[in-house]
XYZ file of C-alpha atoms in Angstrom:
600
model
C 40.061 22.616 -35.274
C 36.567 24.101 -34.308
C 34.725 26.475 -36.315
C 35.181 29.321 -33.708
C 38.894 28.751 -33.816
C 39.073 28.706 -37.545
C 37.443 31.980 -37.693
C 39.192 33.614 -35.107
C 42.617 32.863 -36.863
C 41.003 33.546 -40.555
C 42.406 37.063 -40.635
C 46.250 36.957 -41.182
C 46.660 40.217 -43.432
C 46.109 42.642 -40.382
C 44.115 45.859 -42.150
C 46.216 48.194 -39.625
C 49.380 47.110 -41.458
C 47.881 47.221 -44.830
C 46.126 50.795 -44.407
C 49.063 52.958 -45.448
C 50.066 50.808 -48.257
C 46.292 50.913 -49.687
C 46.833 54.556 -49.172
C 49.700 54.977 -51.541
C 48.077 52.707 -53.975
C 44.991 55.162 -54.225
C 47.361 57.999 -54.090
C 49.308 56.433 -57.167
C 46.242 55.379 -58.901
C 44.822 59.191 -59.290
C 48.086 59.705 -60.701
C 48.044 57.437 -63.576
C 44.386 57.899 -64.348
C 45.002 61.560 -64.680
C 47.916 60.542 -67.128
C 45.505 58.249 -69.101
C 47.446 55.202 -67.849
C 44.556 52.674 -68.061
C 46.675 49.790 -68.168
C 48.762 51.019 -64.940
C 45.348 51.613 -63.385
C 44.250 48.088 -63.531
C 47.528 46.630 -62.094
C 47.220 48.941 -59.170
C 43.716 48.010 -59.134
C 44.650 44.190 -58.690
C 47.506 45.248 -56.236
C 44.436 47.073 -54.061
C 42.343 44.088 -54.063
C 45.301 41.580 -52.736
C 46.022 44.194 -50.013
C 42.280 44.615 -48.901
C 41.635 40.661 -48.947
C 42.377 39.841 -45.134
C 43.092 36.190 -46.477
C 46.116 34.664 -48.116
C 45.795 33.392 -51.848
C 47.766 30.303 -52.800
C 47.786 29.652 -56.254
C 49.160 26.174 -57.663
C 50.241 26.304 -61.223
C 52.508 23.859 -63.558
C 52.412 22.143 -66.736
C 49.620 19.716 -67.822
C 50.091 16.031 -65.881
C 52.525 17.687 -63.475
C 50.378 17.013 -60.317
C 48.564 20.346 -59.514
C 45.484 18.945 -58.906
C 46.612 16.083 -57.034
C 48.587 18.848 -54.784
C 45.443 21.133 -54.192
C 43.410 17.529 -53.040
C 46.377 16.878 -50.929
C 46.545 20.256 -49.226
C 42.805 20.656 -48.659
C 42.180 17.337 -47.934
C 39.395 16.746 -50.215
C 38.803 15.824 -54.035
C 38.100 19.323 -55.526
C 40.087 19.328 -58.412
C 40.143 16.584 -61.216
C 42.893 14.439 -61.704
C 44.484 11.373 -63.775
C 44.269 13.702 -67.126
C 40.581 14.527 -66.852
C 39.893 18.056 -68.136
C 39.333 20.699 -65.243
C 38.463 24.262 -65.058
C 40.110 26.831 -62.567
C 39.267 25.855 -58.765
C 38.906 28.098 -55.757
C 38.807 26.730 -52.257
C 38.262 28.460 -49.082
C 37.477 27.876 -45.566
C 33.909 26.860 -44.622
C 32.171 25.216 -41.466
C 30.618 22.781 -44.106
C 31.795 21.204 -47.390
C 29.729 23.295 -50.164
C 30.549 23.368 -54.115
C 29.530 25.965 -56.579
C 29.751 26.034 -60.413
C 30.168 29.491 -61.921
C 28.729 29.370 -65.516
C 28.132 31.684 -68.459
C 24.772 32.294 -69.394
C 23.227 34.167 -72.376
C 23.642 37.770 -72.383
C 27.053 37.892 -71.248
C 25.657 37.109 -67.796
C 26.880 34.739 -65.423
C 25.325 32.194 -62.760
C 26.034 30.113 -60.092
C 24.791 26.690 -59.567
C 25.002 24.575 -56.604
C 26.405 20.966 -57.175
C 27.129 18.017 -54.536
C 30.310 18.847 -52.695
C 30.756 14.952 -52.111
C 30.747 14.079 -55.912
C 31.661 17.448 -57.554
C 34.122 16.003 -60.500
C 31.750 15.132 -62.770
C 30.087 18.347 -63.180
C 33.580 20.154 -63.477
C 33.494 19.265 -66.973
C 29.889 20.446 -68.031
C 29.741 22.758 -71.041
C 30.180 26.489 -70.380
C 31.752 25.992 -66.819
C 33.798 28.862 -65.890
C 35.560 28.072 -62.490
C 34.363 26.026 -59.422
C 34.185 27.376 -55.833
C 34.498 25.088 -52.973
C 34.036 25.871 -49.140
C 35.858 22.970 -47.131
C 36.562 22.828 -43.252
C 40.208 22.286 -43.622
C 42.626 22.980 -41.059
C 45.117 24.822 -43.495
C 41.983 26.886 -45.075
C 40.811 27.924 -41.328
C 44.312 29.480 -40.959
C 43.153 31.953 -43.437
C 44.322 30.704 -46.696
C 42.478 30.467 -49.836
C 43.775 27.783 -52.550
C 43.747 28.025 -55.952
C 44.124 25.632 -58.956
C 45.073 27.128 -62.352
C 45.029 24.290 -64.777
C 47.684 24.175 -67.033
C 45.997 23.664 -70.520
C 46.322 26.540 -72.842
C 42.657 27.136 -73.199
C 42.876 28.741 -69.396
C 46.426 30.352 -69.941
C 44.758 33.902 -69.404
C 42.786 32.849 -66.327
C 45.768 31.237 -65.063
C 47.988 34.854 -65.402
C 45.094 36.509 -63.658
C 45.085 34.152 -60.679
C 48.833 34.690 -60.341
C 48.677 38.317 -60.366
C 45.905 38.290 -57.802
C 48.133 35.623 -55.642
C 49.987 36.382 -52.316
C 52.286 33.156 -53.160
C 52.659 30.739 -56.175
C 53.328 26.718 -55.822
C 54.751 25.677 -59.313
C 54.191 21.960 -59.534
C 56.940 20.324 -61.273
C 57.329 16.375 -62.326
C 60.331 14.976 -60.166
C 61.045 12.584 -63.137
C 63.063 15.158 -65.207
C 64.603 18.433 -64.245
C 63.451 22.001 -65.022
C 63.670 22.666 -68.760
C 64.635 26.034 -69.903
C 61.199 26.827 -71.018
C 59.969 26.237 -67.192
C 62.774 28.553 -66.101
C 61.629 31.235 -68.442
C 57.975 30.684 -66.819
C 59.314 31.103 -63.497
C 60.915 34.243 -64.351
C 57.536 35.765 -65.756
C 55.787 34.442 -62.911
C 58.446 36.129 -60.202
C 57.505 39.529 -62.172
C 54.307 39.186 -61.185
C 54.401 37.275 -57.638
C 57.706 37.404 -56.271
C 56.829 34.818 -53.520
C 57.127 31.344 -55.262
C 57.712 27.720 -54.094
C 58.926 24.900 -56.664
C 56.991 21.775 -55.593
C 58.606 18.415 -56.998
C 55.467 15.961 -57.406
C 55.099 12.364 -57.835
C 58.142 11.401 -55.561
C 56.646 8.125 -55.099
C 57.118 7.210 -58.765
C 60.867 8.352 -58.925
C 63.213 6.766 -56.738
C 66.006 9.191 -58.153
C 63.972 12.397 -57.157
C 66.460 13.715 -54.876
C 69.154 13.840 -57.972
C 66.059 16.061 -59.811
C 65.758 18.245 -56.520
C 69.430 19.326 -56.354
C 69.596 19.593 -60.075
C 66.638 21.725 -59.777
C 67.950 23.706 -57.045
C 71.272 24.364 -58.648
C 69.137 25.576 -62.156
C 67.098 27.904 -60.210
C 70.507 29.578 -58.434
C 71.994 29.688 -61.985
C 68.797 31.451 -63.209
C 68.529 33.655 -60.290
C 65.690 32.506 -58.613
C 65.822 32.028 -54.866
C 62.781 29.447 -54.720
C 62.458 26.775 -52.217
C 62.126 23.244 -53.627
C 59.746 20.890 -51.791
C 59.397 17.398 -52.746
C 55.924 15.878 -52.489
C 53.689 13.168 -53.152
C 49.865 13.505 -52.946
C 49.362 9.683 -53.295
C 51.541 8.661 -50.040
C 49.818 11.439 -48.177
C 46.288 10.257 -49.183
C 47.232 6.741 -48.358
C 48.780 7.653 -45.045
C 45.658 9.535 -44.286
C 43.418 6.427 -44.736
C 45.645 4.281 -42.668
C 46.396 6.543 -40.051
C 50.417 6.186 -40.809
C 52.366 9.502 -39.342
C 55.442 7.862 -40.931
C 54.548 7.468 -44.253
C 52.837 10.940 -44.092
C 56.097 12.314 -43.356
C 57.260 10.663 -46.227
C 55.180 12.246 -48.565
C 56.151 15.550 -47.724
C 52.905 17.216 -47.787
C 52.895 18.086 -43.831
C 56.481 19.760 -44.236
C 55.092 21.854 -47.377
C 52.027 22.955 -45.266
C 54.342 23.556 -42.434
C 56.616 25.861 -44.348
C 53.381 27.885 -45.837
C 52.252 28.555 -42.332
C 55.855 29.543 -41.195
C 56.699 31.570 -44.177
C 53.555 32.641 -45.740
C 50.778 32.944 -42.925
C 53.082 34.023 -40.228
C 54.734 36.848 -42.487
C 51.536 37.406 -44.466
C 51.736 41.244 -43.878
C 55.450 41.504 -44.805
C 55.198 39.292 -47.875
C 51.950 41.354 -49.096
C 53.992 44.730 -48.311
C 56.835 43.891 -50.236
C 55.023 42.734 -53.701
C 52.892 45.883 -53.330
C 56.245 47.839 -52.727
C 57.666 46.153 -55.630
C 54.753 47.213 -58.076
C 54.572 50.518 -56.816
C 58.059 51.077 -57.618
C 57.823 49.516 -61.147
C 54.749 51.932 -61.645
C 56.587 55.200 -60.199
C 59.380 54.453 -62.386
C 57.376 54.338 -65.701
C 55.377 57.359 -64.541
C 58.792 59.329 -64.036
C 59.993 58.514 -67.581
C 56.703 59.638 -69.209
C 56.605 63.031 -67.314
C 60.509 63.795 -67.772
C 59.837 63.448 -71.430
C 56.529 65.685 -71.492
C 58.893 68.146 -69.211
C 61.711 68.243 -71.344
C 59.417 68.778 -74.436
C 57.904 71.712 -72.704
C 60.608 73.645 -71.322
C 62.454 73.937 -74.519
C 59.606 74.385 -77.519
C 62.551 74.678 -79.869
C 63.300 71.305 -79.210
C 59.741 70.042 -79.771
C 60.437 69.429 -83.411
C 63.409 67.525 -82.721
C 61.929 65.567 -80.251
C 59.025 64.830 -82.117
C 61.470 63.925 -85.032
C 63.382 61.902 -82.894
C 60.181 60.043 -81.494
C 58.745 59.662 -84.912
C 61.947 57.924 -86.279
C 61.830 55.398 -83.148
C 58.099 54.744 -84.324
C 59.395 54.281 -87.743
C 61.762 51.972 -86.331
C 59.443 50.237 -84.376
C 57.024 49.801 -87.297
C 60.248 48.290 -89.187
C 60.596 46.148 -86.584
C 57.074 44.885 -86.924
C 57.593 44.495 -90.329
C 60.812 42.672 -90.162
C 58.720 40.361 -87.787
C 58.121 37.974 -90.423
C 61.874 38.113 -91.379
C 63.085 37.154 -88.034
C 60.531 34.547 -87.812
C 61.301 32.716 -91.380
C 64.586 32.919 -90.278
C 64.255 31.012 -86.793
C 61.874 28.376 -88.594
C 64.264 28.019 -91.474
C 67.266 27.812 -89.653
C 65.674 25.733 -87.045
C 64.649 23.065 -89.570
C 67.841 23.182 -91.262
C 69.661 22.647 -87.617
C 67.373 19.856 -86.823
C 68.149 18.056 -90.304
C 71.942 18.888 -89.883
C 71.811 17.390 -86.384
C 70.159 14.362 -87.649
C 72.541 13.947 -90.545
C 75.428 14.290 -88.391
C 74.213 11.645 -85.879
C 73.549 9.199 -88.686
C 76.942 9.717 -90.441
C 78.719 9.160 -87.195
C 76.485 6.016 -86.372
C 77.031 5.170 -89.857
C 80.724 5.286 -89.718
C 80.721 3.299 -86.490
C 78.847 0.612 -88.134
C 81.151 0.129 -91.017
C 83.926 0.200 -88.155
C 82.182 -2.719 -86.202
C 81.382 -4.400 -89.311
C 84.945 -4.722 -90.405
C 86.184 -5.793 -87.273
C 83.633 -8.425 -87.146
C 84.832 -9.556 -90.544
C 88.466 -9.787 -89.497
C 87.651 -11.824 -86.344
C 85.113 -14.129 -85.039
C 82.745 -11.999 -82.905
C 81.628 -14.866 -80.496
C 85.376 -14.938 -79.141
C 85.288 -11.346 -77.164
C 81.678 -10.359 -78.043
C 80.686 -8.824 -74.521
C 84.012 -6.750 -74.877
C 83.202 -5.877 -78.075
C 79.610 -4.644 -76.771
C 81.064 -2.509 -73.905
C 83.670 -0.929 -76.672
C 81.298 -0.265 -78.739
C 78.552 1.452 -76.198
C 81.396 3.643 -75.281
C 82.226 4.703 -78.865
C 78.280 5.003 -79.155
C 78.077 7.326 -76.211
C 81.184 9.664 -77.413
C 79.516 10.095 -80.586
C 76.257 11.018 -79.201
C 77.941 13.603 -76.953
C 79.891 14.707 -79.894
C 76.756 15.500 -81.701
C 75.044 17.465 -79.172
C 78.286 19.616 -78.858
C 77.602 20.325 -82.316
C 74.040 21.104 -81.788
C 74.750 23.547 -78.981
C 77.409 25.477 -81.270
C 74.830 25.495 -84.107
C 72.204 26.991 -81.781
C 74.522 29.717 -80.694
C 74.939 30.350 -84.519
C 71.214 30.379 -84.983
C 70.728 33.054 -82.313
C 73.122 35.023 -83.681
C 71.529 35.061 -87.054
C 68.145 35.792 -85.197
C 69.330 38.585 -83.095
C 70.913 40.311 -86.554
C 67.256 40.746 -87.611
C 67.008 43.087 -84.540
C 68.601 46.245 -83.054
C 72.007 45.590 -81.582
C 71.090 46.887 -77.956
C 68.754 43.931 -77.557
C 69.686 41.305 -74.851
C 70.230 37.753 -75.903
C 68.219 35.177 -74.321
C 69.440 32.367 -71.858
C 69.626 29.345 -74.152
C 68.601 25.932 -73.032
C 71.422 23.682 -72.617
C 71.864 21.327 -75.760
C 75.074 19.895 -74.636
C 74.829 16.586 -72.919
C 76.345 16.145 -69.316
C 75.417 12.628 -69.081
C 74.652 10.654 -72.499
C 74.287 7.419 -70.409
C 70.921 8.991 -69.306
C 69.610 9.712 -72.926
C 70.573 6.264 -74.091
C 69.229 4.287 -71.010
C 65.795 3.405 -73.078
C 68.138 1.724 -75.647
C 68.574 -2.151 -75.434
C 71.931 -3.510 -75.194
C 73.424 -5.409 -78.182
C 71.826 -8.508 -78.540
C 73.712 -11.681 -77.465
C 74.819 -14.414 -80.350
C 72.288 -16.814 -81.310
C 74.658 -19.162 -83.076
C 77.240 -19.806 -80.780
C 80.253 -21.836 -81.086
C 79.253 -25.690 -81.166
C 80.179 -28.120 -78.400
C 82.736 -30.998 -78.976
C 79.737 -33.456 -78.939
C 78.081 -31.597 -82.126
C 81.525 -31.246 -83.757
C 82.414 -35.050 -83.219
C 78.886 -35.644 -84.882
C 79.866 -33.349 -87.947
C 82.935 -35.298 -88.363
C 81.337 -38.540 -88.453
C 78.631 -37.474 -90.720
C 81.909 -36.354 -93.246
C 83.953 -39.516 -92.676
C 80.942 -41.833 -93.394
C 80.871 -40.634 -96.761
C 84.763 -41.324 -97.657
C 84.812 -44.642 -95.700
C 81.784 -45.983 -97.894
C 83.097 -44.736 -100.970
C 86.858 -45.983 -100.706
C 85.480 -49.063 -99.223
C 83.418 -49.982 -102.062
C 86.137 -49.052 -104.576
C 88.549 -51.109 -102.892
C 86.364 -54.038 -102.161
C 86.326 -54.953 -105.931
C 90.161 -55.757 -105.385
C 88.913 -58.191 -102.667
C 89.671 -55.795 -99.859
C 87.261 -55.580 -96.933
C 84.763 -52.655 -96.826
C 86.860 -50.930 -93.693
C 90.699 -50.965 -94.507
C 93.430 -48.768 -94.468
C 92.651 -47.051 -97.474
C 88.946 -46.226 -96.497
C 89.721 -45.195 -93.099
C 92.341 -42.938 -94.487
C 89.809 -41.153 -96.621
C 86.938 -40.975 -93.964
C 89.582 -39.297 -91.677
C 90.239 -36.919 -94.410
C 86.502 -36.175 -95.578
C 85.555 -35.816 -91.487
C 88.413 -33.282 -90.942
C 86.909 -31.477 -94.033
C 83.465 -31.285 -93.022
C 84.677 -30.054 -89.457
C 86.580 -27.385 -90.951
C 83.469 -26.495 -93.295
C 81.165 -26.734 -90.655
C 83.614 -24.117 -88.237
C 83.748 -21.867 -91.102
C 80.028 -21.708 -91.877
C 79.053 -21.123 -88.033
C 81.385 -18.298 -88.257
C 79.847 -16.786 -91.027
C 76.426 -17.079 -89.437
C 77.930 -15.376 -86.331
C 79.496 -12.429 -88.275
C 76.269 -11.844 -90.359
C 74.263 -12.171 -87.090
C 76.580 -9.734 -85.246
C 76.205 -7.474 -88.217
C 72.527 -7.158 -87.760
C 72.748 -6.846 -84.186
C 75.087 -3.682 -84.410
C 72.517 -2.365 -87.092
C 69.637 -2.961 -84.803
C 71.619 -1.165 -81.899
C 72.097 1.792 -84.373
C 68.688 2.200 -85.629
C 67.859 2.188 -81.650
C 70.294 5.009 -80.837
C 69.268 7.124 -83.657
C 65.515 6.724 -82.675
C 66.066 7.670 -79.214
C 68.644 10.580 -79.389
C 66.750 11.815 -82.543
C 63.817 12.158 -80.251
C 65.917 13.960 -77.352
C 67.582 16.234 -79.763
C 64.085 17.435 -81.516
C 62.442 18.009 -78.042
C 65.785 20.462 -77.143
C 65.817 22.013 -80.485
C 61.853 22.789 -80.067
C 62.662 24.292 -76.811
C 65.404 26.423 -78.299
C 62.852 27.608 -81.109
C 60.073 28.268 -78.383
C 62.720 30.286 -76.217
C 63.820 32.477 -79.147
C 60.235 33.213 -80.304
C 58.771 34.398 -77.182
C 61.944 36.589 -76.487
C 61.936 38.302 -79.613
C 58.264 38.630 -79.986
C 58.117 40.021 -76.518
C 60.903 42.570 -77.469
C 59.294 43.705 -80.739
C 55.895 44.197 -78.574
C 57.532 46.313 -75.845
C 59.389 48.529 -78.291
C 56.529 49.189 -80.238
C 54.260 50.250 -77.279
C 57.292 52.333 -75.561
C 57.901 54.207 -79.153
C 53.988 54.919 -79.583
C 53.192 56.276 -75.955
C 56.230 58.457 -75.981
C 55.355 59.596 -79.438
C 51.973 60.096 -78.285
C 52.744 62.256 -75.428
C 55.036 64.435 -77.208
C 52.523 65.061 -80.178
C 49.761 65.876 -77.930
C 51.892 68.182 -75.440
C 52.246 71.346 -77.721
C 48.539 71.208 -78.822
C 47.055 70.407 -75.501
C 48.557 73.288 -73.524
C 49.755 75.973 -75.931
C 50.135 79.449 -73.868
C 49.405 77.483 -70.570
C 53.087 75.498 -70.931
C 54.409 77.185 -67.692
C 51.421 75.923 -65.644
C 51.908 72.452 -67.235
C 55.603 72.555 -66.457
C 54.607 73.221 -62.752
C 51.940 70.520 -62.643
C 54.895 67.975 -64.311
C 57.189 69.172 -61.826
C 54.946 68.773 -58.829
C 53.580 65.462 -60.073
C 57.294 64.292 -60.373
C 57.678 65.189 -56.449
C 54.641 63.285 -55.872
C 55.684 60.326 -57.517
C 58.926 60.445 -55.791
C 57.759 60.860 -52.594
C 55.275 58.024 -53.257
C 58.107 55.766 -53.787
C 60.305 56.726 -50.930
C 57.445 56.272 -48.634
C 56.628 52.829 -50.249
C 60.564 51.924 -49.510
C 59.950 53.018 -46.073
C 57.176 50.808 -45.335
C 59.161 47.841 -46.885
C 61.639 48.071 -44.195
C-alpha cells in the first residue's frame, strides 16, 4: 500500500458521527464539574479523548510470558516489542511513511524527554533506566487502515499504565497461552476489562507449541460463555507467521491464524469503528448519569423535607459507621481468609497423603500375598485407576471445603453482599494432572529362566553328591552311587526351592519400593496442582471482598458528605436549590435518553 493510500484511509472514525456524542459528553462534564465529581470528570475526559481521536486504538494485554509482544510484532510486521522474557515497557505503534522509534524518558524536575533511537534495532534501548514508554512509526498495511497498536506489559510494575491504556482503547486483545485453559483469576480480569472497554477479543497464542490447542479453544469458549463474556476466541502463532513471511509460504501463514485475526479486526473493528466507539461512549454515559441521579435525588429528598434532615443524616452516619466498622473488620476477614487457606491447604495435603498411604498399604499387602511378577501390568493398571479415584475424591473434598471457607469469610461482611464466582477445584479429568507422573516401574528381578534354574539345582546337588559319596566311599562304594545321587537330588531341589523363594522376596521388596516411589510422585504433582488452585481461590476472595469494602466506604462517605453540606450550604435558598436539582435531574435524564437514541 502506498503512503498516499494509507493517509487516505487513516481516518476510521468519522467526526460527523462522533460530534453528537462528543457534545453529550461535554454537556455531562459540565454537570459533574458543578457537582464536584472530579472522578467522573476524569473518566468523561478519557471518553472524549477516545471519541475525538479518529484512529482506532488496539491494546494487547495478558499475563507475563503469554505472547503479547510476539503478537504485537506479528501484527505490525516489525520487532517493536521485546520477547523471550526480556523486560519491556509500554509500546505504542502507529502508521508512518518510514520507520521511526522514540523513547519517552523521565527527566529531572518531573519532566519527560523524547529520545530518538535506531528503529532497526530499538530493543536494547527499551531496558534503559528511566524509560516510560516507546513510540514507533511503521509503514504497516494494518496501521495504514487507521489503527494504533499498543502493547501493555503484563508485569505488576506497569499495571497502572496497562489500565490507563485499556481505558483509552477501542478494542482489547487479551493474549492467553494455548497450553492451559483460562483460570478463574483470568476470567475475573476479563470481567473488569469489559467494564472499561466492552470490545474484547481473546487471542489464543503459541498454537505451534501446543498440538491440543483446539481443545483449549473449545474449553475457553465454554468458560467465557459461562462467565457471560461474549468474546471471540482467535488462535494464532506469531512464530509461524514470521517464518511464513520469511519463506513467502501463504499456506503456513494461514495456519498461523494471524491473517484471520487481522481480517477480523478490519471487518469488525475498522469497518465498524463508529458504532463501536458510540456504543462504548453511550455505556459510559449511562453509568455516570446513574451515579449523578442517585446523588441528586438523595440531596433533593433532604431539601424537600427539612424535618427528615436529622433522620437522613443519622441514617447516613450509621452507614458511615458501618463502613468504618467494615474497614476495621478488614483485618478480621483477611485473617480468616489467610488462616482458613492455610488450614485448607494443610487438610487437603493430609487427606491426599492419607488416601495414598492407605492405597500403598493395601498394595503392599497384596504384593505380600502373591508373586508380583505374575500379573505386574494388571496390578499397575488397577493401581493407577485407584490413584485417579483417590485424587478425584481429594479435589472434590477441596471444593466443598473451599465453599465452607467462602461462607466463613462472607460471614464477616453484611449479608447483602454477593458471593464471588469460585474457581473450580474439582477435577474433570484426573489423568491431565497425573500425566507428568511416571508409570509404575518394571520389576528388575524377574523370574529365572530354565537354564538358570538348572544351574542352581546343579550347584545344590553337587554338594550332596560330594558329601554322601565321600562317606560311602569308606564302605568301599564308588563316589557316585545310589545314595550320593539321591542326596544330590534332594539338595538340588532344596536349593532350587530356596532360590525361588529368595527371588520372590526380592521381587516383593522391589515392587513395594516402586509403589512407594509412585505415591511420592503423585503427592508431588497433585500437591502442586492443589496449591495452585487454592492460591487462585485465595486471590479471588481477597480481591472480591477488598473491592466490596472500598465501594461501601466510598458510597457512604459521598452520600453523607452531600447530606451534611446540604442544609449548611443553602439555608433559606432551599427552594431555589430544589428547582436546580429538578432541572439537573431532567437534564441528566435527557442526556441519557439522547445517548441511548444515538446507540441505535
